[in-house]
Coordinates of C-alpha atoms in Angstrom, one line a residue:
Chain A
X1 CA 10.0 13.9 -12.2
X2 CA 11.2 10.5 -13.2
X3 CA 9.7 10.5 -16.6
X4 CA 11.3 13.8 -17.8
X5 CA 13.3 12.2 -20.5
X6 CA 10.4 10.2 -21.8
X7 CA 8.3 13.4 -21.8
X8 CA 10.8 15.4 -23.7
X9 CA 11.0 12.6 -26.4
X10 CA 7.2 12.6 -26.6
X11 CA 7.1 16.3 -26.9
X12 CA 9.7 16.3 -29.7
X13 CA 7.3 14.4 -31.9
X14 CA 5.5 16.5 -34.5
X15 CA 2.5 18.6 -33.6
X16 CA -0.9 17.1 -34.3
X17 CA -2.1 17.7 -37.8
X18 CA -5.4 19.3 -37.0
X19 CA -5.0 22.0 -34.4
X20 CA -8.6 23.0 -34.6
X21 CA -11.3 20.5 -35.4
X22 CA -15.0 21.3 -35.4
X23 CA -15.6 23.6 -32.6
X24 CA -13.3 23.0 -29.6
X25 CA -9.7 23.9 -30.1
X26 CA -7.0 21.5 -28.9
X27 CA -6.1 23.9 -26.2
X28 CA -9.7 23.9 -24.9
X29 CA -9.9 20.2 -25.2
X30 CA -6.7 19.8 -23.2
X31 CA -8.1 21.8 -20.4
X32 CA -11.4 20.0 -20.6
X33 CA -9.5 16.7 -20.2
X34 CA -7.2 17.8 -17.4
X35 CA -9.2 20.2 -15.4
X36 CA -11.5 17.7 -13.6
X37 CA -8.5 16.0 -12.1
X38 CA -6.9 19.2 -11.1
X39 CA -10.1 20.5 -9.6
X40 CA -10.6 17.4 -7.6
X41 CA -7.0 17.5 -6.3
X42 CA -7.5 21.2 -5.4
X43 CA -10.7 20.4 -3.5
X44 CA -9.5 17.3 -1.7
X45 CA -5.8 18.0 -1.3
X46 CA -4.8 21.6 -1.7
X47 CA -7.7 23.3 -0.1
X48 CA -7.4 21.2 3.0
X49 CA -3.7 21.7 3.0
X50 CA -4.1 25.5 3.1
X51 CA -6.7 25.0 5.8
X52 CA -4.2 22.9 7.8
X53 CA -1.6 25.7 7.3
X54 CA -4.1 28.2 8.6
X55 CA -5.1 26.0 11.6
X56 CA -1.4 25.4 12.4
X57 CA -1.2 29.0 13.5
X58 CA -4.2 28.8 15.9
X59 CA -5.3 27.0 19.0
X60 CA -8.3 25.6 17.3
X61 CA -9.8 22.3 18.8
X62 CA -12.1 20.3 16.5
X63 CA -14.2 19.0 19.4
X64 CA -14.9 22.6 20.6
X65 CA -16.0 24.4 17.4
X66 CA -17.7 27.2 19.3
X67 CA -14.6 28.4 21.2
X68 CA -13.0 31.6 20.0
X69 CA -10.0 30.7 17.8
X70 CA -6.9 32.6 18.8
X71 CA -4.0 33.3 16.4
X72 CA -0.8 32.0 18.0
X73 CA 1.7 32.9 15.4
X74 CA 4.5 30.4 15.3
X75 CA 3.9 29.2 18.9
X76 CA 2.7 25.7 17.8
X77 CA 5.8 25.2 15.6
X78 CA 8.0 26.4 18.4
X79 CA 6.4 24.0 20.8
X80 CA 6.7 21.1 18.5
X81 CA 10.4 21.7 17.7
X82 CA 11.2 21.9 21.4
X83 CA 9.0 19.1 22.5
X84 CA 11.0 16.1 23.7
X85 CA 8.2 13.6 22.9
X86 CA 8.0 14.7 19.3
X87 CA 11.7 14.3 18.9
X88 CA 11.5 10.8 20.4
X89 CA 8.7 10.0 17.9
X90 CA 10.8 11.2 15.1
X91 CA 13.7 9.1 16.2
X92 CA 11.4 6.0 16.5
X93 CA 10.2 6.7 12.9
X94 CA 13.8 7.1 11.7
X95 CA 14.7 3.8 13.4
X96 CA 11.9 2.0 11.6
X97 CA 12.6 3.6 8.3
X98 CA 16.3 2.7 8.6
X99 CA 15.9 -1.0 9.6
X100 CA 12.9 -1.8 7.3
X101 CA 14.7 -0.3 4.3
X102 CA 18.0 -2.0 5.1
X103 CA 16.4 -5.4 5.6
X104 CA 14.0 -5.1 2.6
X105 CA 16.8 -3.9 0.3
X106 CA 19.3 -6.6 1.2
X107 CA 16.8 -9.4 1.2
X108 CA 14.8 -8.1 -1.7
X109 CA 17.9 -7.6 -3.9
X110 CA 19.3 -11.0 -3.0
X111 CA 15.9 -12.6 -3.9
X112 CA 15.8 -10.8 -7.2
X113 CA 19.4 -11.8 -8.0
X114 CA 18.5 -15.4 -7.3
X115 CA 15.3 -15.3 -9.3
X116 CA 17.1 -13.8 -12.2
X117 CA 18.8 -17.2 -12.6
X118 CA 15.5 -18.4 -14.1
X119 CA 15.4 -21.8 -12.5
X120 CA 12.5 -24.0 -13.3
X121 CA 9.3 -22.8 -11.9
X122 CA 10.7 -19.3 -11.1
X123 CA 7.6 -17.5 -12.4
X124 CA 5.3 -19.5 -10.1
X125 CA 7.4 -19.0 -6.9
X126 CA 7.8 -15.3 -7.7
X127 CA 4.0 -15.0 -7.8
X128 CA 3.8 -16.7 -4.4
X129 CA 6.5 -14.4 -2.9
X130 CA 4.5 -11.3 -4.2
X131 CA 1.3 -12.2 -2.4
X132 CA 2.0 -10.5 1.0
X133 CA 2.4 -7.1 -0.6
X134 CA -1.0 -7.2 -2.1
X135 CA -2.8 -7.5 1.2
X136 CA -4.3 -4.9 3.5
X137 CA -1.6 -4.0 6.0
X138 CA -4.3 -3.4 8.6
X139 CA -6.0 -6.7 8.2
X140 CA -2.8 -8.7 8.0
X141 CA -1.2 -6.6 10.8
X142 CA -4.1 -7.4 13.0
X143 CA -3.7 -11.1 12.4
X144 CA 0.0 -10.9 13.1
X145 CA -1.0 -9.9 16.6
X146 CA -2.4 -13.4 16.9
X147 CA 0.7 -15.0 15.5
X148 CA 2.8 -13.0 18.0
X149 CA 0.8 -14.1 21.1
X150 CA 3.3 -15.7 23.4
X151 CA 1.0 -18.5 24.7
X152 CA -0.9 -19.5 21.6
X153 CA 0.8 -17.9 18.6
X154 CA 2.6 -19.6 15.8
X155 CA 5.5 -17.2 15.8
X156 CA 6.5 -17.7 19.4
X157 CA 6.0 -21.5 19.0
X158 CA 8.3 -21.6 15.9
X159 CA 11.0 -19.5 17.6
X160 CA 10.9 -21.6 20.7
X161 CA 10.9 -24.7 18.6
X162 CA 14.1 -23.6 16.9
X163 CA 15.9 -21.9 19.8
X164 CA 14.5 -23.7 22.9
X165 CA 13.6 -20.5 24.6
X166 CA 10.2 -21.0 26.4
X167 CA 7.5 -19.3 24.4
X168 CA 6.3 -17.3 27.3
X169 CA 9.6 -15.4 27.2
X170 CA 8.9 -14.4 23.6
X171 CA 6.7 -11.4 24.3
X172 CA 7.1 -9.7 20.9
X173 CA 4.4 -7.0 21.5
X174 CA 4.7 -6.2 25.2
X175 CA 8.5 -6.4 25.6
X176 CA 10.1 -2.9 25.3
X177 CA 13.1 -4.3 23.4
X178 CA 11.2 -6.6 21.0
X179 CA 8.1 -4.5 20.2
X180 CA 9.8 -2.3 17.6
X181 CA 11.2 -5.5 16.0
X182 CA 7.7 -7.1 15.8
X183 CA 6.7 -4.3 13.5
X184 CA 9.9 -4.3 11.5
X185 CA 9.5 -8.1 11.0
X186 CA 5.9 -7.7 9.6
X187 CA 6.8 -4.7 7.5
X188 CA 9.8 -6.6 6.0
X189 CA 7.7 -9.7 5.4
X190 CA 5.1 -7.6 3.7
X191 CA 7.2 -5.3 1.6
X192 CA 10.4 -7.2 0.7
X193 CA 8.6 -8.6 -2.4
X194 CA 8.0 -5.0 -3.6
X195 CA 11.7 -4.2 -3.4
X196 CA 12.5 -7.5 -5.0
X197 CA 10.2 -6.7 -8.0
X198 CA 11.9 -3.4 -8.7
X199 CA 15.4 -4.9 -8.3
X200 CA 14.4 -7.6 -10.7
X201 CA 13.5 -5.0 -13.3
X202 CA 16.9 -3.5 -12.7
X203 CA 18.7 -6.7 -13.1
X204 CA 16.8 -7.6 -16.3
X205 CA 17.6 -4.1 -17.7
X206 CA 21.4 -4.9 -17.8
X207 CA 22.4 -5.8 -21.3
X208 CA 24.0 -9.2 -21.6
X209 CA 26.8 -7.9 -23.8
X210 CA 28.4 -6.1 -20.9
X211 CA 28.9 -9.4 -19.1
X212 CA 30.3 -10.9 -22.3
X213 CA 32.8 -8.1 -22.6
X214 CA 33.8 -8.6 -18.9
X215 CA 34.2 -12.3 -19.6
X216 CA 36.6 -11.5 -22.5
X217 CA 38.6 -9.3 -20.1
X218 CA 38.6 -12.3 -17.7
X219 CA 36.9 -10.4 -14.9
X220 CA 36.1 -12.7 -12.0
X221 CA 32.5 -13.3 -11.1
X222 CA 32.9 -11.2 -7.9
X223 CA 34.4 -8.4 -10.0
X224 CA 31.5 -8.6 -12.4
X225 CA 29.0 -8.4 -9.5
X226 CA 30.6 -5.4 -7.9
X227 CA 31.5 -3.4 -11.1
X228 CA 28.6 -4.3 -13.3
X229 CA 25.6 -5.9 -11.6
X230 CA 25.4 -3.7 -8.5
X231 CA 26.1 -0.3 -10.2
X232 CA 23.8 -1.0 -13.1
X233 CA 21.0 -2.0 -10.8
X234 CA 21.6 0.9 -8.4
X235 CA 19.1 3.4 -9.8
X236 CA 16.4 0.8 -9.4
X237 CA 17.5 -0.1 -5.9
X238 CA 17.4 3.7 -5.1
X239 CA 14.0 4.0 -6.6
X240 CA 12.7 1.2 -4.4
X241 CA 14.3 2.8 -1.3
X242 CA 12.6 6.1 -2.3
X243 CA 9.2 4.5 -2.5
X244 CA 9.6 2.5 0.6
X245 CA 11.1 5.4 2.5
X246 CA 8.1 7.6 1.8
X247 CA 5.7 4.9 2.7
X248 CA 7.4 3.9 5.9
X249 CA 7.8 7.5 7.0
X250 CA 4.0 7.6 6.9
X251 CA 3.6 4.2 8.5
X252 CA 0.4 4.0 10.5
X253 CA -1.9 1.0 9.9
X254 CA 0.4 -1.8 10.9
X255 CA 1.7 0.1 14.0
X256 CA -1.7 1.1 15.1
X257 CA -3.0 -2.5 15.0
X258 CA 0.0 -4.3 16.2
X259 CA 1.1 -2.3 19.2
X260 CA -0.9 1.0 19.1
X261 CA 2.4 2.8 19.8
X262 CA 3.1 0.8 22.9
X263 CA 4.4 -0.6 25.2
X264 CA 4.8 2.8 26.7
X265 CA 5.7 4.8 23.7
X266 CA 8.4 2.6 22.3
X267 CA 6.8 2.1 18.9
X268 CA 5.1 5.5 18.8
X269 CA 6.0 6.7 15.3
X270 CA 5.2 10.1 13.9
X271 CA 1.8 9.1 12.5
X272 CA 0.7 7.6 15.8
X273 CA 1.7 10.8 17.7
X274 CA -0.2 12.8 15.1
X275 CA -3.3 10.6 15.5
X276 CA -3.1 10.9 19.3
X277 CA -2.7 14.7 19.2
X278 CA -5.4 15.2 16.5
X279 CA -8.1 12.6 17.2
X280 CA -7.6 11.8 20.9
X281 CA -6.4 15.0 22.5
X282 CA -8.2 17.1 19.8
X283 CA -5.3 19.6 19.6
X284 CA -6.2 20.3 16.0
X285 CA -4.0 23.4 15.6
X286 CA -1.0 21.9 17.3
X287 CA -1.3 18.6 15.2
X288 CA -1.8 20.6 12.0
X289 CA 1.5 22.3 12.6
X290 CA 3.1 18.9 13.2
X291 CA 1.5 17.6 10.0
X292 CA 2.9 20.5 8.0
X293 CA 6.4 19.9 9.5
X294 CA 6.1 16.2 8.5
X295 CA 5.0 17.1 5.0
X296 CA 7.8 19.6 4.5
X297 CA 10.2 17.0 5.8
X298 CA 9.0 14.2 3.4
X299 CA 8.9 16.6 0.5
X300 CA 12.3 18.1 1.2
X301 CA 14.0 14.7 1.8
X302 CA 12.3 13.2 -1.3
X303 CA 13.5 16.1 -3.4
X304 CA 17.1 15.9 -2.3
X305 CA 16.9 12.2 -2.8
X306 CA 15.5 12.4 -6.3
X307 CA 18.3 14.8 -7.2
X308 CA 20.8 12.2 -6.0
X309 CA 18.9 9.5 -7.9
X310 CA 19.0 11.5 -11.1
X311 CA 22.8 11.9 -10.7
X312 CA 23.2 8.2 -10.3
X313 CA 21.0 7.6 -13.4
X314 CA 23.1 9.9 -15.6
X315 CA 26.3 8.1 -14.8
Chain B
X1 CA 25.0 -19.6 -1.2
X2 CA 27.4 -19.6 -4.1
X3 CA 28.1 -16.0 -4.9
X4 CA 30.8 -17.0 -7.4
X5 CA 28.2 -18.2 -9.9
X6 CA 27.0 -14.7 -10.8
X7 CA 26.4 -13.8 -14.4
X8 CA 28.5 -15.5 -17.0
X9 CA 28.3 -15.7 -20.8
X10 CA 27.0 -19.2 -20.7
X11 CA 23.7 -19.6 -18.9
X12 CA 24.1 -20.1 -15.2
X13 CA 25.2 -23.6 -14.3
X14 CA 22.6 -26.0 -13.3
X15 CA 24.2 -26.2 -9.9
X16 CA 23.7 -22.4 -9.3
X17 CA 20.2 -22.7 -10.5
X18 CA 19.5 -25.4 -8.0
X19 CA 20.9 -23.4 -5.1
X20 CA 19.0 -20.3 -6.3
X21 CA 15.8 -22.3 -6.7
X22 CA 16.1 -23.9 -3.3
X23 CA 16.5 -20.6 -1.5
X24 CA 13.6 -19.0 -3.4
X25 CA 11.3 -21.8 -2.7
X26 CA 12.3 -21.9 0.9
X27 CA 11.6 -18.1 1.2
X28 CA 8.3 -18.4 -0.6
X29 CA 7.1 -21.2 1.6
X30 CA 8.1 -19.4 4.8
X31 CA 6.5 -16.1 3.7
X32 CA 3.3 -17.8 2.8
X33 CA 2.9 -19.5 6.2
X34 CA 1.1 -16.6 7.9
X35 CA -1.5 -16.6 5.2
X36 CA -2.0 -20.3 5.3
X37 CA -2.3 -20.0 9.0
X38 CA -5.0 -17.4 8.6
X39 CA -6.8 -19.7 6.3
X40 CA -6.5 -22.7 8.6
X41 CA -7.5 -20.7 11.6
X42 CA -10.7 -19.6 9.9
X43 CA -11.8 -23.3 9.9
X44 CA -10.9 -23.9 13.6
X45 CA -13.2 -23.8 16.6
X46 CA -12.3 -21.0 19.1
X47 CA -10.8 -23.5 21.6
X48 CA -8.7 -25.1 18.8
X49 CA -7.5 -21.7 17.6
X50 CA -5.9 -20.9 21.0
X51 CA -4.6 -24.4 21.7
X52 CA -0.9 -24.8 22.6
X53 CA 1.1 -26.1 20.9
X54 CA -0.7 -24.6 17.8
X55 CA -2.8 -27.3 16.2
X56 CA -1.8 -28.2 12.7
X57 CA -4.2 -31.1 12.4
X58 CA -7.7 -30.3 13.6
X59 CA -11.3 -31.0 12.9
X60 CA -12.5 -28.4 10.5
X61 CA -15.5 -26.3 11.6
X62 CA -17.4 -23.4 10.1
X63 CA -17.9 -21.9 13.5
X64 CA -15.6 -19.0 12.6
X65 CA -17.7 -18.1 9.6
X66 CA -20.9 -18.4 11.6
X67 CA -19.5 -16.1 14.2
X68 CA -18.4 -13.7 11.6
X69 CA -21.8 -13.3 10.0
X70 CA -24.0 -13.4 13.1
X71 CA -24.4 -12.0 16.5
X72 CA -25.2 -14.5 19.2
X73 CA -26.6 -14.6 22.7
X74 CA -25.7 -17.2 25.4
X75 CA -28.7 -19.2 26.7
X76 CA -29.3 -22.0 29.2
X77 CA -29.3 -25.5 27.8
X78 CA -33.0 -25.8 29.0
X79 CA -34.0 -22.8 26.9
X80 CA -32.1 -24.2 23.9
X81 CA -33.8 -27.5 24.3
X82 CA -37.1 -25.8 24.4
X83 CA -36.5 -24.4 21.0
X84 CA -37.5 -26.2 17.8
X85 CA -35.0 -28.0 15.7
X86 CA -32.0 -25.9 14.5
X87 CA -32.3 -24.2 11.2
X88 CA -29.2 -24.6 9.1
X89 CA -25.5 -25.2 9.7
X90 CA -24.8 -22.0 11.7
X91 CA -27.7 -22.4 14.1
X92 CA -26.6 -26.0 14.8
X93 CA -23.0 -24.9 15.3
X94 CA -23.7 -22.1 17.7
X95 CA -26.2 -24.2 19.7
X96 CA -23.5 -26.6 20.6
X97 CA -21.9 -23.7 22.5
X98 CA -25.2 -22.9 24.3
X99 CA -25.9 -20.0 22.1
X100 CA -28.6 -18.9 19.7
X101 CA -28.3 -16.6 16.8
X102 CA -29.6 -13.1 17.6
X103 CA -29.3 -11.6 14.2
X104 CA -26.8 -10.7 11.5
X105 CA -23.5 -9.1 12.3
X106 CA -22.1 -5.9 10.8
X107 CA -19.6 -7.8 8.6
X108 CA -21.7 -8.0 5.5
X109 CA -22.7 -4.3 5.4
X110 CA -19.0 -3.4 6.0
X111 CA -18.0 -5.7 3.2
X112 CA -20.6 -4.2 0.9
X113 CA -19.2 -0.7 1.9
X114 CA -15.8 -1.9 0.9
X115 CA -17.2 -3.0 -2.5
X116 CA -19.1 0.2 -3.2
X117 CA -16.3 2.5 -2.1
X118 CA -13.5 0.6 -3.8
X119 CA -15.3 0.1 -7.1
X120 CA -16.8 3.6 -7.1
X121 CA -13.5 5.3 -6.4
X122 CA -11.7 3.1 -8.9
X123 CA -14.2 4.0 -11.6
X124 CA -13.9 7.7 -10.9
X125 CA -10.1 7.6 -10.7
X126 CA -9.7 5.7 -13.9
X127 CA -12.2 7.9 -15.7
X128 CA -10.5 11.1 -14.6
X129 CA -7.1 9.6 -15.0
X130 CA -7.7 8.5 -18.5
X131 CA -8.8 12.0 -19.6
X132 CA -5.9 13.7 -17.9
X133 CA -3.4 11.2 -19.1
X134 CA -4.6 11.7 -22.6
X135 CA -4.5 15.5 -22.1
X136 CA -0.9 15.4 -20.8
X137 CA 0.2 12.9 -23.4
X138 CA -1.2 14.5 -26.6
X139 CA -1.5 18.3 -26.0
X140 CA 0.9 20.9 -25.1
X141 CA -0.1 21.7 -21.5
X142 CA 1.6 24.7 -20.0
X143 CA 3.8 23.7 -17.0
X144 CA 3.0 20.0 -17.7
X145 CA 6.0 18.8 -15.7
X146 CA 5.1 20.9 -12.7
X147 CA 1.5 19.8 -12.9
X148 CA 2.5 16.1 -13.1
X149 CA 4.8 16.5 -10.2
X150 CA 2.1 18.3 -8.2
X151 CA -0.3 15.4 -9.0
X152 CA 2.3 12.9 -7.7
X153 CA 3.2 15.0 -4.7
X154 CA -0.3 14.6 -3.3
X155 CA 0.9 11.2 -2.3
X156 CA 3.7 12.4 -0.1
X157 CA 1.5 13.6 2.7
X158 CA 0.9 11.1 5.6
X159 CA -2.8 10.1 5.5
X160 CA -3.3 11.2 9.1
X161 CA -2.0 14.7 8.2
X162 CA -4.5 15.0 5.4
X163 CA -7.2 13.5 7.5
X164 CA -7.3 16.4 9.9
X165 CA -8.5 19.1 7.4
X166 CA -10.5 16.5 5.5
X167 CA -12.3 15.6 8.7
X168 CA -13.2 19.3 9.3
X169 CA -14.2 19.9 5.7
X170 CA -16.4 16.8 5.6
X171 CA -18.0 17.8 8.8
X172 CA -19.0 21.1 7.3
X173 CA -20.2 19.6 4.1
X174 CA -22.0 16.7 5.7
X175 CA -19.8 14.2 4.0
X176 CA -18.5 12.6 7.2
X177 CA -19.1 8.9 7.4
X178 CA -20.7 8.8 3.9
X179 CA -19.8 6.5 1.0
X180 CA -19.7 9.5 -1.3
X181 CA -17.1 11.2 0.9
X182 CA -14.9 8.2 1.0
X183 CA -15.3 7.7 -2.8
X184 CA -14.2 11.3 -3.4
X185 CA -11.2 10.9 -1.1
X186 CA -10.0 7.6 -2.5
X187 CA -10.5 9.0 -6.0
X188 CA -8.3 11.9 -5.2
X189 CA -5.6 9.6 -3.8
X190 CA -5.8 7.2 -6.7
X191 CA -6.0 9.7 -9.5
X192 CA -2.3 10.5 -9.2
X193 CA -1.4 6.9 -9.8
X194 CA -3.9 6.6 -12.6
X195 CA -2.6 9.7 -14.4
X196 CA 1.1 8.6 -14.2
X197 CA 0.4 5.0 -15.2
X198 CA -2.0 5.8 -18.0
X199 CA 0.2 8.5 -19.4
X200 CA 2.9 5.9 -19.8
X201 CA 0.5 3.6 -21.6
X202 CA -1.0 6.3 -23.9
X203 CA 2.5 7.7 -24.7
X204 CA 3.2 4.4 -26.3
X205 CA 0.2 4.4 -28.6
X206 CA 1.4 6.1 -31.9
X207 CA -0.2 9.5 -32.6
X208 CA -0.6 8.4 -36.2
X209 CA -3.7 6.5 -35.4
X210 CA -5.6 9.6 -34.3
X211 CA -4.1 11.6 -37.0
X212 CA -5.3 9.1 -39.6
X213 CA -8.7 9.1 -38.0
X214 CA -8.9 12.9 -38.0
X215 CA -7.9 13.0 -41.7
X216 CA -10.8 10.6 -42.2
X217 CA -13.0 13.4 -40.8
X218 CA -13.4 12.3 -37.2
X219 CA -13.2 15.0 -34.5
X220 CA -10.5 14.9 -31.9
X221 CA -13.0 13.4 -29.4
X222 CA -14.2 10.8 -31.8
X223 CA -10.6 9.9 -32.6
X224 CA -9.8 9.6 -28.9
X225 CA -12.9 7.4 -28.5
X226 CA -12.4 5.2 -31.5
X227 CA -8.6 4.8 -31.7
X228 CA -6.9 5.6 -28.4
X229 CA -9.3 4.1 -25.9
X230 CA -9.5 0.6 -27.6
X231 CA -5.7 0.6 -27.8
X232 CA -5.3 1.6 -24.1
X233 CA -7.7 -1.1 -22.8
X234 CA -5.0 -3.3 -21.2
X235 CA -3.4 -0.3 -19.6
X236 CA -6.7 1.0 -18.3
X237 CA -7.5 -2.5 -16.9
X238 CA -4.2 -2.7 -15.1
X239 CA -4.6 0.8 -13.7
X240 CA -8.1 0.0 -12.5
X241 CA -6.9 -3.1 -10.6
X242 CA -4.1 -1.1 -8.9
X243 CA -6.6 1.6 -7.8
X244 CA -9.0 -1.1 -6.7
X245 CA -6.3 -2.8 -4.6
X246 CA -5.4 0.5 -2.9
X247 CA -9.0 1.5 -2.1
X248 CA -9.8 -2.1 -1.0
X249 CA -6.9 -2.2 1.4
X250 CA -6.9 1.4 2.8
X251 CA -7.1 1.7 6.5
X252 CA -6.0 5.0 7.9
X253 CA -8.6 7.3 6.3
X254 CA -11.3 4.7 6.8
X255 CA -10.5 4.3 10.5
X256 CA -10.4 8.1 11.1
X257 CA -13.2 9.4 8.9
X258 CA -15.8 6.7 9.2
X259 CA -17.4 5.5 12.4
X260 CA -20.4 3.5 11.4
X261 CA -22.6 3.6 8.3
X262 CA -19.8 4.1 5.7
X263 CA -17.1 2.0 7.5
X264 CA -15.2 -0.4 5.3
X265 CA -13.9 -3.9 6.2
X266 CA -10.3 -3.1 7.2
X267 CA -11.1 -1.1 10.3
X268 CA -14.0 -3.4 11.1
X269 CA -12.3 -6.8 11.0
X270 CA -10.0 -6.0 14.0
X271 CA -13.0 -5.1 16.1
X272 CA -14.6 -8.5 15.9
X273 CA -14.7 -9.6 19.5
X274 CA -15.9 -12.9 20.9
X275 CA -16.4 -14.1 24.4
X276 CA -13.3 -13.2 26.4
X277 CA -11.3 -11.4 23.8
X278 CA -10.8 -11.4 20.1
X279 CA -12.6 -14.2 18.3
X280 CA -9.7 -15.4 16.2
X281 CA -11.5 -17.9 14.0
X282 CA -14.1 -15.2 13.1
X283 CA -11.3 -12.6 12.5
X284 CA -9.5 -15.2 10.3
X285 CA -12.7 -15.9 8.4
X286 CA -13.3 -12.2 7.8
X287 CA -9.6 -11.8 6.8
X288 CA -9.9 -14.8 4.4
X289 CA -13.0 -13.5 2.7
X290 CA -11.5 -10.1 2.5
X291 CA -8.3 -11.3 0.9
X292 CA -9.8 -13.6 -1.7
X293 CA -10.6 -10.9 -4.3
X294 CA -7.1 -9.4 -4.0
X295 CA -5.4 -12.8 -4.4
X296 CA -7.4 -13.3 -7.6
X297 CA -6.3 -9.9 -8.9
X298 CA -2.7 -10.5 -8.0
X299 CA -2.6 -13.6 -10.1
X300 CA -4.4 -11.9 -13.0
X301 CA -2.1 -8.9 -12.7
X302 CA 1.4 -10.3 -12.1
X303 CA 2.6 -9.2 -15.5
X304 CA 1.6 -5.6 -15.0
X305 CA 2.6 -5.4 -11.4
X306 CA 5.9 -3.7 -11.9
X307 CA 4.6 -0.7 -13.7
X308 CA 1.9 -0.2 -11.2
X309 CA 4.0 -0.2 -8.1
X310 CA 6.5 2.2 -9.5
X311 CA 4.0 4.7 -11.0
X312 CA 5.3 3.7 -14.4
X313 CA 8.8 5.1 -13.5
X314 CA 10.2 1.7 -14.4
X315 CA 9.5 0.8 -18.0
X316 CA 9.5 -2.8 -19.0

């Protein structure tokens, strides 16, 4: 997908000298090398996917394997697409994806832009900033629950120290308004470095001579930023948005440990709904249909997005 | 923040650097606070950990680590006095709270599971990934682009969605809650990253090396073994570390597909409960121990980081 150009260059290089060397032909060897991976993916990804598609047309329940399985046709899909709760979960997911991406992109790009100045010790501080993204979201998310505790947590204490609001009023996880933000804050804390790193690569890829030319034309620094820095770094920013978008669409671990979808269902993102339907209510067929819909949605959106990305790249 | 000091032909002025440096250092310090807090909490006593205002200066204690590795029972002071002298640090520490150690906790087995599953799946993913990457890089594979995209697309699916059919399949095959099942699953998830990354690395090794080796009479396999593999070592190592980090940190599959024997540390740590709620020093201790290997790898890895997180889509 993203490496197409590199691939075509690689393929344009001359054919290997020896097509057939002692026994196994190159073609045979190629399959020998590739097939284990393909077979594993077929067994662990594709076969289950088809199974899920089959189940999505039935009323199968995984906790009652002996019940007769009825074919429901598209009934599951119909129910999901008309289910109010599912649409609310999708809106919650979209809300998370929007805010986390916006915050991470703005902060991440700003950080990258500042680090690009190469002040003294920038390598060391960059490494420090990168640490949160290397950690387990579940383990760290769980610990943030402690930081968010209104009576004893560091977060509430720090906020009340700065703003003067009594810490008992900073109920990040149990307040309906604040709970979604508690997750957005942790996600942004954790993944901004990721966006920063990709943006940094983008900024470093801009050749210096373009700025030199702009300087000769007496373009102001603002002008240079808007007409050189930002457009040249845009493909990289878009790549970061793509990766974060896919990941946050699937977001599960942090939400599950911080709020578990609550209070009420204010932070119930699609993955949490899916888990509840599949592993708590055991509506396997119904949840399989939801899983397929989600997959098609990610796949479709990602494809449209990659097309847009390629257009930006070609400019 | 001085936006007017963007790029210029001369290096950024020292003033701009100072402003940039200050902001970055401030951000780095703020973002590292939660981790320092985890570390500090792991050396607090349970009462200290829930004191308000939060205690920044405290008497360090290893109680959290004792509670992490042991299970304890509450006893009367008379009973505790009737026991012989305490054996070791932990025994002494828990006796101060009128408790005795009843036995080991589940943390160590869960941590060992994490090690086995993470390293096992990393080895398999890198092994399969290296072979496939070489295959895609050096041979004309029909529909190569589509196959590569297919390999990548296996990452698009939410883990919970994959977990439903995997759960059913594993139940049929007897792979539920087994280390083997988890290794296979993580290998499948990681192999996409491994193929994409390693293909990038192998593409950069000139074909002439193998051709020269083959002219010298080596077979294709021998040429691969003797020329390409040694050249790709750095790339393979970097890929391995990325796979390891993923498998080490993974939570969703582990939480849904393992319940006991094969459970890894990420779903286990949040379940550490003390008397009257979560035992935060013990959770912090478990978190700290769990994070250390990854911190070491992050520092070793920082130069390769970019390629790994972008599937090699960004070339440096």
